[in-house]
Amino acid sequence: MDYSREELMNAVSAQMPGKRWEHTLGVMETAVILAERFGADPVKADLASILHDVAKYWPIEKLRQALIDSGANQELLRHDKQLWHAEVGALVAEQDYGITDLEVLNAIRYHTSGRVEMSLLDKVVCLADYIEPGRDFPDVNNIRDLANHSLEEALIAGLDTTISFLLSRRQIIYPLTVLARNDLIKQMEANS
């Protein structure tokens, strides 16, 4: 089924509280700005941003069942439930909203964890999720400043913040997040 942008926004906003929709609007705006700044496709950035949290407010059991039924990344089931909505969101984007663009689906899929060899669109959506105007956490302004000149530096700082937060709470860190961070550092070193 083909959805217009407006129909898609209405369908997605109906699945979340107003405050989360405000966050989504902020991610959309920020992702388009970052896409234009760093050379990604702003239309794809907007589309991935609209859908990035589509499954965020599903009940945990529904998320679990969607992961099991899909045969998708079963490793996620052994990690924090906060990661599940990204994988399920990509599945929903494809199955329910007819999104077939793998680049858009991957940007949704990896917006919480990152991954090794992130695409430009992956980086844009992931970073936009960190720094949209409604975000307020220690170091967010530094990450926003870094985003003015380096997508990779800003993302590394964002991932560092997540990892530090999890360490401070003695929580398990999803290995893909560490690998994504390390890969970004290697990219920075290769380009220096």
Tab-separated table of C-alpha atoms in Angstrom:
chain	number	residue	atom	x	y	z
A	1	MET	CA	0.000	0.000	0.000
A	2	ASP	CA	1.341	3.405	-0.948
A	3	TYR	CA	1.045	6.120	1.653
A	4	SER	CA	1.456	9.813	1.044
A	5	ARG	CA	3.809	11.534	3.470
A	6	GLU	CA	0.820	13.046	5.277
A	7	GLU	CA	-0.983	9.684	5.524
A	8	LEU	CA	2.181	8.049	6.832
A	9	MET	CA	2.655	10.776	9.432
A	10	ASN	CA	-0.970	10.410	10.559
A	11	ALA	CA	-0.686	6.623	10.795
A	12	VAL	CA	2.562	6.745	12.766
A	13	SER	CA	1.559	9.607	15.089
A	14	ALA	CA	-1.588	7.681	16.047
A	15	GLN	CA	0.629	4.926	17.506
A	16	MET	CA	2.454	7.038	20.071
A	17	PRO	CA	1.912	9.627	22.783
A	18	GLY	CA	2.016	13.273	21.754
A	19	LYS	CA	5.384	13.837	23.412
A	20	ARG	CA	6.970	11.028	21.385
A	21	TRP	CA	5.449	12.443	18.203
A	22	GLU	CA	7.056	15.803	19.067
A	23	HIS	CA	10.352	13.909	19.354
A	24	THR	CA	9.718	12.314	15.948
A	25	LEU	CA	9.042	15.725	14.403
A	26	GLY	CA	12.335	16.943	15.892
A	27	VAL	CA	14.182	13.936	14.475
A	28	MET	CA	12.622	14.576	11.058
A	29	GLU	CA	13.696	18.228	11.060
A	30	THR	CA	17.190	17.453	12.342
A	31	ALA	CA	17.728	14.533	9.955
A	32	VAL	CA	16.872	16.676	6.935
A	33	ILE	CA	19.303	19.375	8.106
A	34	LEU	CA	22.059	16.792	8.666
A	35	ALA	CA	21.324	15.098	5.332
A	36	GLU	CA	21.665	18.396	3.501
A	37	ARG	CA	24.822	19.289	5.457
A	38	PHE	CA	26.599	15.984	4.855
A	39	GLY	CA	25.271	14.900	1.466
A	40	ALA	CA	22.685	12.246	2.320
A	41	ASP	CA	19.284	12.073	0.649
A	42	PRO	CA	16.974	14.400	2.629
A	43	VAL	CA	13.814	12.654	1.372
A	44	LYS	CA	15.065	9.290	2.637
A	45	ALA	CA	16.207	10.910	5.897
A	46	ASP	CA	12.720	12.336	6.392
A	47	LEU	CA	11.033	9.014	5.600
A	48	ALA	CA	13.265	6.979	7.928
A	49	SER	CA	12.743	9.564	10.665
A	50	ILE	CA	8.957	9.449	10.371
A	51	LEU	CA	9.084	5.681	10.939
A	52	HIS	CA	12.053	5.321	13.304
A	53	ASP	CA	9.924	4.955	16.467
A	54	VAL	CA	6.800	3.423	14.905
A	55	ALA	CA	6.983	0.387	17.234
A	56	LYS	CA	8.390	2.204	20.288
A	57	TYR	CA	5.146	1.987	22.261
A	58	TRP	CA	4.163	-1.545	21.382
A	59	PRO	CA	3.764	-3.828	24.400
A	60	ILE	CA	6.956	-5.755	25.156
A	61	GLU	CA	5.322	-9.118	24.403
A	62	LYS	CA	4.134	-7.867	21.008
A	63	LEU	CA	7.687	-6.707	20.218
A	64	ARG	CA	9.105	-10.043	21.378
A	65	GLN	CA	6.608	-11.990	19.286
A	66	ALA	CA	7.288	-9.846	16.214
A	67	LEU	CA	11.013	-10.590	16.542
A	68	ILE	CA	10.387	-14.313	17.002
A	69	ASP	CA	7.858	-14.542	14.165
A	70	SER	CA	10.059	-12.636	11.737
A	71	GLY	CA	13.160	-14.684	12.415
A	72	ALA	CA	14.935	-11.315	12.412
A	73	ASN	CA	17.833	-10.511	14.709
A	74	GLN	CA	17.159	-13.036	17.507
A	75	GLU	CA	20.306	-11.820	19.310
A	76	LEU	CA	18.289	-8.759	20.325
A	77	LEU	CA	16.090	-10.903	22.552
A	78	ARG	CA	19.086	-11.391	24.857
A	79	HIS	CA	19.588	-7.636	25.198
A	80	ASP	CA	17.768	-4.587	26.502
A	81	LYS	CA	14.164	-4.311	25.378
A	82	GLN	CA	14.827	-0.658	24.447
A	83	LEU	CA	16.639	-1.970	21.375
A	84	TRP	CA	13.784	-4.099	20.100
A	85	HIS	CA	11.610	-1.337	18.655
A	86	ALA	CA	14.213	-0.426	16.022
A	87	GLU	CA	14.313	-3.894	14.450
A	88	VAL	CA	10.548	-4.273	14.706
A	89	GLY	CA	10.113	-0.747	13.323
A	90	ALA	CA	12.001	-1.727	10.188
A	91	LEU	CA	9.799	-4.810	9.830
A	92	VAL	CA	6.646	-2.712	10.279
A	93	ALA	CA	7.889	-0.104	7.806
A	94	GLU	CA	8.305	-2.828	5.208
A	95	GLN	CA	5.294	-5.022	5.940
A	96	ASP	CA	2.670	-2.460	6.957
A	97	TYR	CA	3.760	0.657	5.086
A	98	GLY	CA	5.328	-0.847	1.977
A	99	ILE	CA	8.804	0.639	2.411
A	100	THR	CA	11.170	-1.355	0.200
A	101	ASP	CA	14.234	0.889	0.185
A	102	LEU	CA	16.876	-1.096	2.109
A	103	GLU	CA	18.796	2.063	2.979
A	104	VAL	CA	15.701	3.531	4.683
A	105	LEU	CA	14.899	0.233	6.403
A	106	ASN	CA	18.465	-0.056	7.729
A	107	ALA	CA	18.435	3.523	9.007
A	108	ILE	CA	15.336	2.602	11.029
A	109	ARG	CA	16.821	-0.755	12.089
A	110	TYR	CA	20.098	0.699	13.404
A	111	HIS	CA	19.001	4.071	14.784
A	112	THR	CA	19.408	2.936	18.404
A	113	SER	CA	22.493	0.742	18.191
A	114	GLY	CA	24.491	1.833	15.184
A	115	ARG	CA	26.399	-0.823	13.281
A	116	VAL	CA	29.727	-1.473	11.615
A	117	GLU	CA	29.991	0.279	8.240
A	118	MET	CA	27.027	2.557	8.850
A	119	SER	CA	25.720	4.175	5.694
A	120	LEU	CA	25.527	7.946	5.487
A	121	LEU	CA	21.764	7.696	6.026
A	122	ASP	CA	22.253	5.412	9.062
A	123	LYS	CA	24.556	8.021	10.582
A	124	VAL	CA	22.195	10.903	9.855
A	125	VAL	CA	19.128	9.253	11.407
A	126	CYS	CA	21.024	7.888	14.407
A	127	LEU	CA	22.573	11.277	15.138
A	128	ALA	CA	19.299	13.134	14.570
A	129	ASP	CA	17.725	10.871	17.191
A	130	TYR	CA	20.442	11.940	19.656
A	131	ILE	CA	20.391	15.682	19.027
A	132	GLU	CA	16.878	16.694	17.971
A	133	PRO	CA	15.855	19.954	19.699
A	134	GLY	CA	13.788	18.252	22.399
A	135	ARG	CA	16.678	16.163	23.710
A	136	ASP	CA	18.149	17.311	26.994
A	137	PHE	CA	20.895	15.223	28.545
A	138	PRO	CA	24.433	15.927	29.720
A	139	ASP	CA	26.745	16.646	26.773
A	140	VAL	CA	23.962	17.003	24.174
A	141	ASN	CA	25.065	20.552	23.349
A	142	ASN	CA	28.620	19.358	22.762
A	143	ILE	CA	27.301	16.653	20.417
A	144	ARG	CA	25.229	19.284	18.594
A	145	ASP	CA	28.329	21.457	18.206
A	146	LEU	CA	30.322	18.522	16.834
A	147	ALA	CA	27.499	17.835	14.356
A	148	ASN	CA	28.136	21.223	12.771
A	149	HIS	CA	31.361	19.919	11.234
A	150	SER	CA	31.643	16.132	11.629
A	151	LEU	CA	28.954	13.489	11.498
A	152	GLU	CA	31.388	10.850	12.739
A	153	GLU	CA	32.782	12.893	15.647
A	154	ALA	CA	29.269	13.720	16.792
A	155	LEU	CA	28.142	10.106	16.534
A	156	ILE	CA	31.170	8.866	18.457
A	157	ALA	CA	30.355	11.379	21.195
A	158	GLY	CA	26.732	10.240	21.199
A	159	LEU	CA	27.653	6.576	21.432
A	160	ASP	CA	30.178	7.409	24.166
A	161	THR	CA	27.356	9.068	26.117
A	162	THR	CA	25.151	5.991	25.762
A	163	ILE	CA	27.939	3.616	26.726
A	164	SER	CA	28.934	5.768	29.735
A	165	PHE	CA	25.311	5.920	30.885
A	166	LEU	CA	24.963	2.142	30.669
A	167	LEU	CA	28.283	1.622	32.450
A	168	SER	CA	27.239	3.975	35.268
A	169	ARG	CA	24.152	1.816	35.805
A	170	ARG	CA	26.027	-1.472	35.467
A	171	GLN	CA	23.845	-2.430	32.509
A	172	ILE	CA	24.753	-4.706	29.646
A	173	ILE	CA	26.032	-2.918	26.552
A	174	TYR	CA	24.803	-4.221	23.227
A	175	PRO	CA	27.963	-5.401	21.420
A	176	LEU	CA	26.925	-3.844	18.101
A	177	THR	CA	27.002	-0.391	19.720
A	178	VAL	CA	30.610	-0.882	20.806
A	179	LEU	CA	31.516	-2.226	17.360
A	180	ALA	CA	29.794	0.758	15.700
A	181	ARG	CA	31.743	3.184	17.896
A	182	ASN	CA	35.044	1.438	17.184
A	183	ASP	CA	34.322	1.392	13.455
A	184	LEU	CA	33.602	5.137	13.461
A	185	ILE	CA	36.916	5.776	15.229
A	186	LYS	CA	38.712	3.659	12.608
A	187	GLN	CA	36.998	5.678	9.864
A	188	MET	CA	38.143	8.914	11.486
A	189	GLU	CA	41.713	7.637	11.775
A	190	ALA	CA	41.721	6.437	8.144
A	191	ASN	CA	40.565	9.847	6.962
A	192	SER	CA	43.021	11.893	9.013
